[in-house]
Amino acid sequence: MRMLNFAKRNFLELIRDPLSLVFEIALPIFLLFIFQQFNIPSEVYLLENFTPAIVLFGFSFITLFSATLIAKDRSSSLLIRLGTSPMKASDYILGYVVSLVPIILVQDILFFVTAMLMGLDFTVNMILTLFVSIIVSVLFIALGILIGSLVSEKGTGGLGSVIVQLVCFTSGMYFPKELVGKVFAKICEILPFESCLNIVRAAFNGNMEIVSTRNIITFIAYTTVVLAVAVIVFRKNMVADNKQ
Amino acid sequence: MYSIETKNLVKKFKDKIAVNGVDLMINKGELFALLGTNGAGKTTTIKMLSGLILPTDGEIIIEGMDMKKDTLKIKEILNVSPQETAVAPNLTVKENLEFMAGVYQIENKETKINELIKQFRLNEVLDKKAKTLSGGWQRKLSIALSLINDPHILFLDEPTLGLDVIARKELWKVIEGLKGKITVILTTHYMEEAESLSDRVGIMSDGKLIDVDTAENFIKKTGAKNFEDAFVAVATGGEL
Ligand SMILES: Nc1ncnc2c1ncn2[C@@H]1O[C@H](COP(=O)(O)OP(=O)(O)O)[C@@H](O)[C@H]1O
Ligand SMILES: [Mg+2]
């Protein structure tokens, strides 16, 4: 299949960039480990709450590196070559999405193993979280496709970092949103990252009460819109960059 | 039936007319050189002929098929080596060949890949990542990749740009080897390249195809002492 052939190439391209592995895997594991050493008296740092947060943190780097890959493909004119082949638009988009699934699964498993080494018990909910996180990751991959189609390779670092920061500050991974004030809490609700974290936390703890209907609607709305816009912008910009 | 035929081909970018009413007729197996100064519209023409971008106006007929209707069918029988070397940087040479074989769903993949390895003498760089190759090797790989689907029509956009003399002469040999078998459309800045490789030359200037003839006839027509002078005379309308 053309789509899987393209996914395989993207996967190889991604895992052969050592920097991306450091940020996607090593850094989140380090944070997971280090915050357990401080004994901070806040619920968010309990392993059952912080491990799913680290999953989401890892996703923000998926956005960053998928954006970089796409921006590179556009500038190296590999997409010009592919654009003259019989590949269809769906082959490209799905090829990018599918190539990231193995990386997401490896991230999750390594994060869970780290948490278990630090005392968390294995539960079936971890398996459930694997499935749920693949669904949640679609939003982060779509953001990557969108950013990679909009800006050049240089710009992806900046915009990708914005996503990383937004995940850190608006998801509630480090502190509850109420701590900062009403306006900030509202921003957290409008952005999708708090909703994403609640969904992953609910799966991880097998506790559906963590996630609200608003969370689910927000996630679905963002994912649908970002994915649709990403597809349109990718198709439009795939070959439009013309240096001469 | 022509290999490539265009009627009144036009491409506008916002208010810039990049290609302006080009009529081309290129025969099967012909090596056709498209010449012109920077910004003349060569790359844009190739992008339209290879189905990458849509013309603003006009018709493209490839082996009797209409580009508008039979795009996917046409894309099966052509290939392009773009102006900037287009290879997957973190993949090895072998993996690049396998990747492109997958893109075209080549049936006898291994046979075809081995044939290209032999033809382009890629053996010594087979396990090297594409990004670590020299400019010359990257070009060669880029052209090898564009032959993976045994195209009837091959577009080479400035294939020897930035190469040293030896690498260029080597590529000439490869391109000469394709002559007669497949239709090749080549753009270049090097006059001696067009003169020695091509059956016919088309000269573009400011989006228009000014004239098409053999290099020899261009020299005769303009009374110039060599092809370079003939090109300058035609491209500038005899002003220089
Ligand atoms: N995507 C684009 N948007 C706007 N202008 C473009 C675009 N691509 C090419 N052009 C313009 O069209 C003209 C022809 O470009 P091109 O076909 O690349 O020329 P050549 O390959 O002969 O050097 C140039 O003036 C160029 O600036
Ligand atoms: Mg050009």
Short mmCIF file of C-alpha atoms and ligand atoms in Angstrom, two decimals:
data_model
loop_
_atom_site.label_atom_id
_atom_site.label_comp_id
_atom_site.label_asym_id
_atom_site.label_seq_id
_atom_site.Cartn_x
_atom_site.Cartn_y
_atom_site.Cartn_z
CA MET A 1 0.00 0.00 0.00
CA ARG A 2 1.24 3.44 -0.91
CA MET A 3 0.15 4.90 2.44
CA LEU A 4 2.05 2.32 4.51
CA ASN A 5 5.11 2.67 2.27
CA PHE A 6 5.09 6.41 2.97
CA ALA A 7 4.47 5.81 6.71
CA LYS A 8 7.48 3.49 6.86
CA ARG A 9 9.68 6.14 5.30
CA ASN A 10 8.41 8.81 7.71
CA PHE A 11 8.98 6.51 10.67
CA LEU A 12 12.59 5.84 9.68
CA GLU A 13 13.14 9.53 9.07
CA LEU A 14 11.80 10.38 12.55
CA ILE A 15 13.62 7.78 14.61
CA ARG A 16 16.93 8.52 12.92
CA ASP A 17 16.87 12.02 14.31
CA PRO A 18 18.43 11.49 17.77
CA LEU A 19 17.33 14.92 18.99
CA SER A 20 13.68 14.02 18.47
CA LEU A 21 14.07 10.86 20.57
CA VAL A 22 15.70 12.82 23.38
CA PHE A 23 12.75 15.21 23.59
CA GLU A 24 10.01 12.70 22.86
CA ILE A 25 11.22 10.06 25.31
CA ALA A 26 14.22 10.94 27.48
CA LEU A 27 13.07 14.38 28.67
CA PRO A 28 9.55 13.29 29.74
CA ILE A 29 11.00 10.27 31.58
CA PHE A 30 13.46 12.56 33.34
CA LEU A 31 10.64 14.90 34.43
CA LEU A 32 8.53 11.97 35.60
CA PHE A 33 11.45 10.79 37.69
CA ILE A 34 12.64 14.11 39.06
CA PHE A 35 9.25 15.40 40.25
CA GLN A 36 8.81 12.28 42.36
CA GLN A 37 11.99 13.15 44.24
CA PHE A 38 10.61 16.44 45.59
CA ASN A 39 7.56 15.17 47.50
CA ILE A 40 5.54 18.22 46.49
CA PRO A 41 2.33 18.26 48.51
CA SER A 42 -0.04 18.58 45.55
CA GLU A 43 -2.27 15.94 44.04
CA VAL A 44 -1.08 16.67 40.51
CA TYR A 45 2.30 15.14 41.27
CA LEU A 46 0.91 11.81 42.46
CA LEU A 47 2.13 9.15 40.01
CA GLU A 48 -1.42 8.28 38.93
CA ASN A 49 -1.97 11.94 37.96
CA PHE A 50 1.47 12.93 36.74
CA THR A 51 2.10 9.88 34.51
CA PRO A 52 -0.82 10.70 32.18
CA ALA A 53 0.36 14.33 32.22
CA ILE A 54 3.76 13.18 31.02
CA VAL A 55 2.02 11.26 28.21
CA LEU A 56 0.49 14.53 27.05
CA PHE A 57 3.77 16.38 27.48
CA GLY A 58 5.39 13.77 25.20
CA PHE A 59 2.68 14.40 22.60
CA SER A 60 3.58 18.07 22.40
CA PHE A 61 6.99 17.02 21.08
CA ILE A 62 5.25 14.79 18.56
CA THR A 63 3.68 18.01 17.25
CA LEU A 64 7.06 19.71 17.13
CA PHE A 65 8.90 16.94 15.29
CA SER A 66 6.14 16.01 12.87
CA ALA A 67 5.94 19.71 11.93
CA THR A 68 9.70 19.77 11.34
CA LEU A 69 9.55 16.64 9.17
CA ILE A 70 6.81 18.08 6.98
CA ALA A 71 8.47 21.48 6.66
CA LYS A 72 11.70 19.70 5.64
CA ASP A 73 9.87 17.57 3.08
CA ARG A 74 8.39 20.69 1.56
CA SER A 75 11.68 22.57 1.36
CA SER A 76 13.74 19.62 0.09
CA SER A 77 11.22 19.23 -2.75
CA LEU A 78 10.69 15.59 -1.87
CA LEU A 79 7.01 16.49 -1.94
CA ILE A 80 7.48 17.79 -5.50
CA ARG A 81 8.77 14.38 -6.49
CA LEU A 82 5.91 12.65 -4.70
CA GLY A 83 3.43 15.17 -6.11
CA THR A 84 4.15 13.89 -9.60
CA SER A 85 3.60 10.28 -8.50
CA PRO A 86 0.20 8.60 -8.32
CA MET A 87 0.03 9.15 -4.53
CA LYS A 88 -3.26 10.64 -3.33
CA ALA A 89 -3.81 13.31 -0.67
CA SER A 90 -5.11 10.70 1.77
CA ASP A 91 -1.90 8.67 1.32
CA TYR A 92 0.14 11.62 2.55
CA ILE A 93 -1.97 12.58 5.55
CA LEU A 94 -2.53 9.02 6.76
CA GLY A 95 1.11 8.24 6.04
CA TYR A 96 2.20 10.96 8.42
CA VAL A 97 -0.35 9.98 11.08
CA VAL A 98 0.36 6.24 10.97
CA SER A 99 4.15 6.72 11.12
CA LEU A 100 3.76 8.36 14.54
CA VAL A 101 1.62 5.63 16.13
CA PRO A 102 4.55 3.30 16.97
CA ILE A 103 6.43 6.22 18.51
CA ILE A 104 3.41 7.10 20.65
CA LEU A 105 3.03 3.51 21.85
CA VAL A 106 6.72 3.25 22.74
CA GLN A 107 6.49 6.57 24.61
CA ASP A 108 3.47 5.39 26.61
CA ILE A 109 4.99 2.03 27.48
CA LEU A 110 8.30 3.53 28.61
CA PHE A 111 6.49 6.15 30.72
CA PHE A 112 4.33 3.46 32.34
CA VAL A 113 7.35 1.25 33.04
CA THR A 114 9.14 4.21 34.64
CA ALA A 115 6.10 4.91 36.82
CA MET A 116 5.92 1.25 37.84
CA LEU A 117 9.60 1.23 38.75
CA MET A 118 8.80 4.12 41.08
CA GLY A 119 6.03 2.23 42.79
CA LEU A 120 2.86 2.44 40.69
CA ASP A 121 1.01 -0.86 40.32
CA PHE A 122 0.25 -2.27 36.89
CA THR A 123 -3.42 -2.05 35.96
CA VAL A 124 -5.45 -2.97 32.88
CA ASN A 125 -6.22 0.72 32.62
CA MET A 126 -2.73 1.19 31.23
CA ILE A 127 -3.69 -0.92 28.22
CA LEU A 128 -6.86 1.14 27.83
CA THR A 129 -4.73 4.28 28.00
CA LEU A 130 -2.67 3.05 25.03
CA PHE A 131 -5.81 3.08 22.89
CA VAL A 132 -7.11 6.35 24.27
CA SER A 133 -3.78 8.08 23.80
CA ILE A 134 -3.66 7.08 20.13
CA ILE A 135 -7.00 8.85 19.71
CA VAL A 136 -5.84 11.91 21.66
CA SER A 137 -2.57 12.02 19.72
CA VAL A 138 -4.49 12.65 16.48
CA LEU A 139 -4.99 16.25 17.63
CA PHE A 140 -1.26 16.67 18.24
CA ILE A 141 -0.33 15.08 14.92
CA ALA A 142 -2.86 17.29 13.13
CA LEU A 143 -1.31 20.33 14.82
CA GLY A 144 2.08 19.10 13.55
CA ILE A 145 0.80 18.74 9.99
CA LEU A 146 -0.77 22.19 10.16
CA ILE A 147 2.36 23.91 11.51
CA GLY A 148 4.65 22.01 9.12
CA SER A 149 2.49 23.08 6.17
CA LEU A 150 2.32 26.71 7.25
CA VAL A 151 5.87 27.67 8.15
CA SER A 152 9.40 26.84 7.10
CA GLU A 153 11.70 24.48 8.97
CA LYS A 154 13.03 27.41 10.99
CA GLY A 155 9.55 28.45 12.05
CA THR A 156 8.46 25.00 13.24
CA GLY A 157 10.76 25.22 16.29
CA GLY A 158 9.05 28.40 17.48
CA LEU A 159 5.45 27.36 16.85
CA GLY A 160 6.14 23.83 18.13
CA SER A 161 7.52 25.29 21.38
CA VAL A 162 4.32 27.30 21.78
CA ILE A 163 2.38 24.02 21.82
CA VAL A 164 4.83 22.55 24.35
CA GLN A 165 4.39 25.59 26.60
CA LEU A 166 0.61 25.59 26.26
CA VAL A 167 0.52 21.95 27.31
CA CYS A 168 2.70 22.72 30.32
CA PHE A 169 0.72 25.72 31.53
CA THR A 170 -2.87 25.21 30.41
CA SER A 171 -3.37 21.46 30.78
CA GLY A 172 -3.21 21.48 34.55
CA MET A 173 -0.26 19.11 34.57
CA TYR A 174 1.81 21.21 37.01
CA PHE A 175 -0.84 23.18 38.90
CA PRO A 176 -4.63 23.41 39.07
CA LYS A 177 -5.94 26.19 36.82
CA GLU A 178 -7.94 27.83 39.64
CA LEU A 179 -4.65 28.75 41.31
CA VAL A 180 -3.94 31.46 38.75
CA GLY A 181 -7.32 33.12 38.58
CA LYS A 182 -10.66 33.17 36.78
CA VAL A 183 -9.48 34.50 33.42
CA PHE A 184 -6.69 31.96 33.22
CA ALA A 185 -9.05 29.15 34.18
CA LYS A 186 -11.36 30.21 31.36
CA ILE A 187 -8.48 30.16 28.86
CA CYS A 188 -7.59 26.63 30.00
CA GLU A 189 -11.18 25.58 29.36
CA ILE A 190 -11.26 27.13 25.90
CA LEU A 191 -7.96 25.56 24.83
CA PRO A 192 -8.06 21.79 24.26
CA PHE A 193 -5.14 20.67 26.42
CA GLU A 194 -6.92 20.49 29.75
CA SER A 195 -9.62 18.41 28.11
CA CYS A 196 -6.98 16.11 26.59
CA LEU A 197 -5.33 15.62 29.96
CA ASN A 198 -8.61 14.86 31.69
CA ILE A 199 -9.43 12.25 29.04
CA VAL A 200 -6.04 10.54 29.42
CA ARG A 201 -6.22 10.76 33.23
CA ALA A 202 -9.70 9.25 33.23
CA ALA A 203 -8.49 6.31 31.15
CA PHE A 204 -5.35 5.85 33.20
CA ASN A 205 -7.22 5.77 36.49
CA GLY A 206 -10.29 3.97 35.20
CA ASN A 207 -12.35 6.81 36.59
CA MET A 208 -14.76 8.38 34.14
CA GLU A 209 -15.76 11.07 36.62
CA ILE A 210 -12.54 12.93 35.88
CA VAL A 211 -13.73 13.75 32.37
CA SER A 212 -16.72 16.01 31.66
CA THR A 213 -18.96 16.25 28.62
CA ARG A 214 -17.38 19.64 27.96
CA ASN A 215 -13.95 17.97 27.84
CA ILE A 216 -15.12 15.45 25.27
CA ILE A 217 -16.89 18.02 23.10
CA THR A 218 -13.88 20.35 23.24
CA PHE A 219 -11.52 17.57 22.23
CA ILE A 220 -13.68 16.35 19.35
CA ALA A 221 -14.32 19.89 18.09
CA TYR A 222 -10.64 20.84 18.10
CA THR A 223 -9.51 17.58 16.55
CA THR A 224 -12.06 17.76 13.73
CA VAL A 225 -11.39 21.39 12.91
CA VAL A 226 -7.58 21.24 13.19
CA LEU A 227 -7.42 18.06 11.11
CA ALA A 228 -9.67 19.50 8.41
CA VAL A 229 -7.71 22.76 8.25
CA ALA A 230 -4.41 20.84 8.29
CA VAL A 231 -5.49 18.74 5.28
CA ILE A 232 -6.56 21.82 3.33
CA VAL A 233 -3.41 23.82 4.13
CA PHE A 234 -1.15 20.83 3.44
CA ARG A 235 -2.72 20.26 0.03
CA LYS A 236 -2.46 23.91 -0.82
CA ASN A 237 1.12 24.42 0.38
CA MET A 238 2.59 21.04 -0.45
CA VAL A 239 4.23 22.34 -3.61
CA ALA A 240 3.47 26.04 -3.64
CA ASP A 241 6.78 26.96 -2.05
CA ASN A 242 8.81 28.08 -4.97
CA LYS A 243 12.22 29.50 -4.32
CA GLN A 244 12.89 30.73 -7.83
CA MET B 1 0.78 10.81 -31.74
CA TYR B 2 3.08 13.13 -29.86
CA SER B 3 4.63 12.21 -26.57
CA ILE B 4 3.79 15.65 -25.22
CA GLU B 5 1.57 18.24 -26.77
CA THR B 6 0.45 21.54 -25.27
CA LYS B 7 -1.94 24.11 -26.62
CA ASN B 8 -1.79 27.68 -25.42
CA LEU B 9 -0.42 26.71 -22.00
CA VAL B 10 -0.70 29.55 -19.46
CA LYS B 11 0.21 29.85 -15.78
CA LYS B 12 -0.47 32.95 -13.74
CA PHE B 13 0.65 33.47 -10.17
CA LYS B 14 -1.45 36.33 -8.80
CA ASP B 15 -0.41 39.09 -11.22
CA LYS B 16 2.76 37.40 -12.51
CA ILE B 17 2.42 35.51 -15.80
CA ALA B 18 5.04 32.77 -15.45
CA VAL B 19 4.10 30.85 -18.60
CA ASN B 20 2.37 32.65 -21.42
CA GLY B 21 0.75 30.70 -24.26
CA VAL B 22 3.20 27.87 -24.85
CA ASP B 23 2.56 25.44 -27.74
CA LEU B 24 4.82 22.41 -27.65
CA MET B 25 5.01 19.25 -29.73
CA ILE B 26 7.55 16.73 -28.54
CA ASN B 27 8.09 13.40 -30.24
CA LYS B 28 8.44 10.01 -28.66
CA GLY B 29 12.01 9.25 -27.61
CA GLU B 30 13.12 12.79 -28.30
CA LEU B 31 15.56 14.59 -26.02
CA PHE B 32 14.20 18.09 -25.80
CA ALA B 33 16.14 20.86 -24.09
CA LEU B 34 14.25 23.80 -22.64
CA LEU B 35 16.52 26.81 -22.40
CA GLY B 36 15.97 30.24 -20.95
CA THR B 37 17.34 32.74 -18.50
CA ASN B 38 16.43 32.59 -14.80
CA GLY B 39 12.72 33.12 -14.34
CA ALA B 40 11.88 32.38 -17.98
CA GLY B 41 9.24 29.85 -16.91
CA LYS B 42 11.02 26.52 -17.45
CA THR B 43 10.35 25.02 -14.02
CA THR B 44 6.73 26.18 -14.05
CA THR B 45 6.27 24.56 -17.47
CA ILE B 46 7.71 21.29 -16.17
CA LYS B 47 5.51 21.43 -13.07
CA MET B 48 2.42 21.72 -15.27
CA LEU B 49 3.54 19.02 -17.70
CA SER B 50 4.18 16.61 -14.83
CA GLY B 51 0.77 17.20 -13.25
CA LEU B 52 2.12 18.92 -10.16
CA ILE B 53 0.30 22.21 -10.62
CA LEU B 54 -2.74 23.08 -12.69
CA PRO B 55 -2.44 25.40 -15.67
CA THR B 56 -4.42 28.62 -15.56
CA ASP B 57 -5.37 28.00 -19.17
CA GLY B 58 -4.61 25.73 -22.08
CA GLU B 59 -4.37 22.00 -22.74
CA ILE B 60 -1.82 19.31 -21.97
CA ILE B 61 -1.97 16.05 -23.89
CA ILE B 62 0.38 13.26 -22.89
CA GLU B 63 0.48 10.23 -25.19
CA GLY B 64 -2.99 11.13 -26.38
CA MET B 65 -4.41 11.44 -22.85
CA ASP B 66 -5.81 14.67 -21.46
CA MET B 67 -4.02 15.78 -18.29
CA LYS B 68 -7.26 17.11 -16.83
CA LYS B 69 -9.11 13.83 -17.12
CA ASP B 70 -6.45 11.11 -16.89
CA THR B 71 -4.13 12.65 -14.31
CA LEU B 72 -3.44 9.46 -12.34
CA LYS B 73 -2.93 7.36 -15.48
CA ILE B 74 -0.51 9.94 -16.84
CA LYS B 75 1.37 10.11 -13.55
CA GLU B 76 2.09 6.37 -13.82
CA ILE B 77 4.06 6.86 -17.02
CA LEU B 78 6.09 9.95 -16.24
CA ASN B 79 8.66 10.94 -13.66
CA VAL B 80 10.59 13.99 -12.58
CA SER B 81 13.97 14.78 -11.15
CA PRO B 82 13.23 18.16 -9.55
CA GLN B 83 15.49 21.19 -9.64
CA GLU B 84 16.44 20.77 -5.98
CA THR B 85 17.61 17.26 -5.29
CA ALA B 86 14.62 15.46 -3.84
CA VAL B 87 15.73 12.49 -1.78
CA ALA B 88 14.74 11.28 1.69
CA PRO B 89 17.71 12.57 3.73
CA ASN B 90 17.82 10.08 6.60
CA LEU B 91 17.23 7.07 4.39
CA THR B 92 20.11 5.17 2.81
CA VAL B 93 20.51 5.02 -0.95
CA LYS B 94 19.03 1.50 -0.96
CA GLU B 95 16.11 2.58 1.23
CA ASN B 96 15.44 5.56 -1.03
CA LEU B 97 15.19 3.20 -4.01
CA GLU B 98 12.88 0.87 -2.07
CA PHE B 99 10.75 3.79 -0.92
CA MET B 100 10.23 5.09 -4.46
CA ALA B 101 9.56 1.55 -5.71
CA GLY B 102 6.79 1.45 -3.11
CA VAL B 103 5.44 4.83 -4.20
CA TYR B 104 4.99 3.45 -7.73
CA GLN B 105 4.01 -0.04 -6.51
CA ILE B 106 6.65 -1.62 -8.74
CA GLU B 107 6.06 -5.34 -9.21
CA ASN B 108 9.54 -6.73 -9.74
CA LYS B 109 10.96 -4.39 -7.18
CA GLU B 110 14.28 -6.13 -6.50
CA THR B 111 15.07 -6.65 -10.18
CA LYS B 112 14.37 -3.01 -11.02
CA ILE B 113 16.36 -1.73 -8.04
CA ASN B 114 19.36 -3.90 -8.89
CA GLU B 115 19.19 -2.74 -12.49
CA LEU B 116 19.36 0.91 -11.38
CA ILE B 117 22.17 0.20 -8.91
CA LYS B 118 24.15 -1.25 -11.78
CA GLN B 119 23.27 1.45 -14.29
CA PHE B 120 24.23 4.30 -11.93
CA ARG B 121 27.07 2.40 -10.19
CA LEU B 122 25.43 3.03 -6.83
CA ASN B 123 27.03 0.02 -5.16
CA GLU B 124 29.71 1.92 -3.29
CA VAL B 125 27.21 4.29 -1.65
CA LEU B 126 24.31 1.87 -1.18
CA ASP B 127 24.29 1.94 2.64
CA LYS B 128 25.09 5.61 3.03
CA LYS B 129 22.40 8.02 4.18
CA ALA B 130 21.35 10.28 1.31
CA LYS B 131 22.13 13.46 3.27
CA THR B 132 25.79 12.44 3.61
CA LEU B 133 26.30 12.08 -0.17
CA SER B 134 28.15 14.63 -2.26
CA GLY B 135 26.18 16.85 -4.62
CA GLY B 136 27.09 14.68 -7.59
CA TRP B 137 25.97 11.47 -5.93
CA GLN B 138 22.72 13.08 -4.76
CA ARG B 139 21.94 14.13 -8.33
CA LYS B 140 22.70 10.66 -9.61
CA LEU B 141 20.48 9.13 -6.96
CA SER B 142 17.77 11.66 -7.77
CA ILE B 143 17.85 10.66 -11.44
CA ALA B 144 18.04 6.95 -10.61
CA LEU B 145 14.93 7.37 -8.43
CA SER B 146 13.10 9.02 -11.30
CA LEU B 147 13.64 5.95 -13.48
CA ILE B 148 12.13 3.52 -10.97
CA ASN B 149 8.80 3.25 -12.81
CA ASP B 150 10.33 2.89 -16.30
CA PRO B 151 8.77 6.21 -17.29
CA HIS B 152 7.86 6.89 -20.92
CA ILE B 153 8.56 10.56 -20.20
CA LEU B 154 11.25 11.97 -17.93
CA PHE B 155 11.64 15.59 -16.83
CA LEU B 156 15.10 16.65 -15.70
CA ASP B 157 15.08 20.14 -14.19
CA GLU B 158 18.65 21.48 -14.25
CA PRO B 159 20.14 18.04 -13.57
CA THR B 160 23.76 19.20 -13.58
CA LEU B 161 23.38 22.46 -11.65
CA GLY B 162 26.28 22.99 -9.27
CA LEU B 163 28.20 19.88 -10.29
CA ASP B 164 31.89 19.83 -11.11
CA VAL B 165 33.00 19.10 -14.67
CA ILE B 166 33.63 15.42 -14.10
CA ALA B 167 30.36 14.76 -12.32
CA ARG B 168 28.59 16.66 -15.08
CA LYS B 169 30.20 14.68 -17.87
CA GLU B 170 29.30 11.49 -16.04
CA LEU B 171 25.67 12.52 -15.86
CA TRP B 172 25.73 13.41 -19.56
CA LYS B 173 26.66 9.84 -20.31
CA VAL B 174 23.74 8.60 -18.25
CA ILE B 175 21.36 11.00 -19.99
CA GLU B 176 22.73 10.05 -23.43
CA GLY B 177 22.05 6.44 -22.53
CA LEU B 178 18.35 7.28 -22.18
CA LYS B 179 18.14 8.86 -25.64
CA GLY B 180 15.74 7.23 -28.02
CA LYS B 181 14.26 4.98 -25.36
CA ILE B 182 12.29 7.55 -23.42
CA THR B 183 11.21 11.10 -24.02
CA VAL B 184 13.42 13.42 -22.01
CA ILE B 185 12.68 17.07 -21.31
CA LEU B 186 15.73 18.75 -19.89
CA THR B 187 16.17 22.29 -18.64
CA THR B 188 19.62 23.73 -18.27
CA HIS B 189 21.72 26.86 -18.07
CA TYR B 190 24.66 25.20 -19.76
CA MET B 191 24.58 25.80 -23.50
CA GLU B 192 27.07 23.09 -24.33
CA GLU B 193 24.87 20.65 -22.42
CA ALA B 194 21.84 21.48 -24.54
CA GLU B 195 23.90 21.50 -27.72
CA SER B 196 25.57 18.16 -27.22
CA LEU B 197 22.69 16.21 -25.67
CA SER B 198 19.50 17.38 -27.29
CA ASP B 199 17.69 16.55 -30.50
CA ARG B 200 15.88 19.87 -30.40
CA VAL B 201 16.00 23.00 -28.31
CA GLY B 202 13.16 25.27 -27.20
CA ILE B 203 14.11 28.76 -26.10
CA MET B 204 11.93 30.46 -23.50
CA SER B 205 11.99 34.07 -22.43
CA ASP B 206 9.59 35.86 -20.13
CA GLY B 207 7.09 33.00 -20.13
CA LYS B 208 6.95 32.68 -23.92
CA LEU B 209 8.36 29.91 -26.07
CA ILE B 210 10.20 31.99 -28.65
CA ASP B 211 11.42 29.33 -31.03
CA VAL B 212 12.04 25.59 -31.36
CA ASP B 213 14.74 24.11 -33.58
CA THR B 214 17.95 22.08 -33.56
CA ALA B 215 21.01 23.74 -32.04
CA GLU B 216 22.67 23.61 -35.45
CA ASN B 217 19.78 25.43 -37.14
CA PHE B 218 19.75 28.10 -34.44
CA ILE B 219 23.39 28.85 -35.24
CA LYS B 220 22.64 28.99 -38.96
CA LYS B 221 19.52 31.12 -38.56
CA THR B 222 21.19 33.72 -36.38
CA GLY B 223 24.51 33.69 -38.19
CA ALA B 224 26.19 33.40 -34.81
CA LYS B 225 29.61 31.84 -34.42
CA ASN B 226 28.49 29.37 -31.74
CA PHE B 227 25.38 28.11 -30.01
CA GLU B 228 25.80 30.33 -26.97
CA ASP B 229 25.72 33.46 -29.13
CA ALA B 230 22.79 32.07 -31.06
CA PHE B 231 20.90 31.53 -27.79
CA VAL B 232 21.61 35.08 -26.64
CA ALA B 233 20.46 36.46 -29.98
CA VAL B 234 17.18 34.54 -29.83
CA ALA B 235 16.48 35.04 -26.10
CA THR B 236 16.99 38.79 -26.30
CA GLY B 237 15.32 39.23 -29.66
CA GLY B 238 18.63 40.22 -31.23
CA GLU B 239 19.16 43.18 -28.93
CA LEU B 240 22.53 42.02 -27.66
N1 LIG C 1 4.70 29.84 -6.74
C1 LIG C 1 4.98 30.99 -7.36
N2 LIG C 1 4.39 32.15 -6.99
C2 LIG C 1 4.66 33.31 -7.61
N3 LIG C 1 5.52 33.43 -8.63
C3 LIG C 1 6.15 32.32 -9.07
C4 LIG C 1 5.92 31.05 -8.44
N4 LIG C 1 6.68 30.12 -9.08
C5 LIG C 1 7.35 30.80 -10.05
N5 LIG C 1 7.04 32.11 -10.04
C6 LIG C 1 7.57 33.14 -10.95
O1 LIG C 1 7.36 32.70 -12.27
C7 LIG C 1 8.48 33.01 -13.10
C8 LIG C 1 9.03 31.74 -13.75
O2 LIG C 1 9.64 30.93 -12.74
P1 LIG C 1 10.32 29.53 -13.10
O3 LIG C 1 9.36 28.71 -13.87
O4 LIG C 1 10.80 28.96 -11.81
O5 LIG C 1 11.54 29.97 -14.02
P2 LIG C 1 12.84 29.16 -14.47
O6 LIG C 1 12.71 27.75 -14.01
O7 LIG C 1 12.86 29.31 -15.95
O8 LIG C 1 14.00 29.85 -13.84
C9 LIG C 1 9.48 33.70 -12.20
O9 LIG C 1 9.34 35.09 -12.38
C10 LIG C 1 9.06 33.30 -10.83
O10 LIG C 1 9.40 34.31 -9.88
MG MG C 2 13.88 26.61 -12.78
#
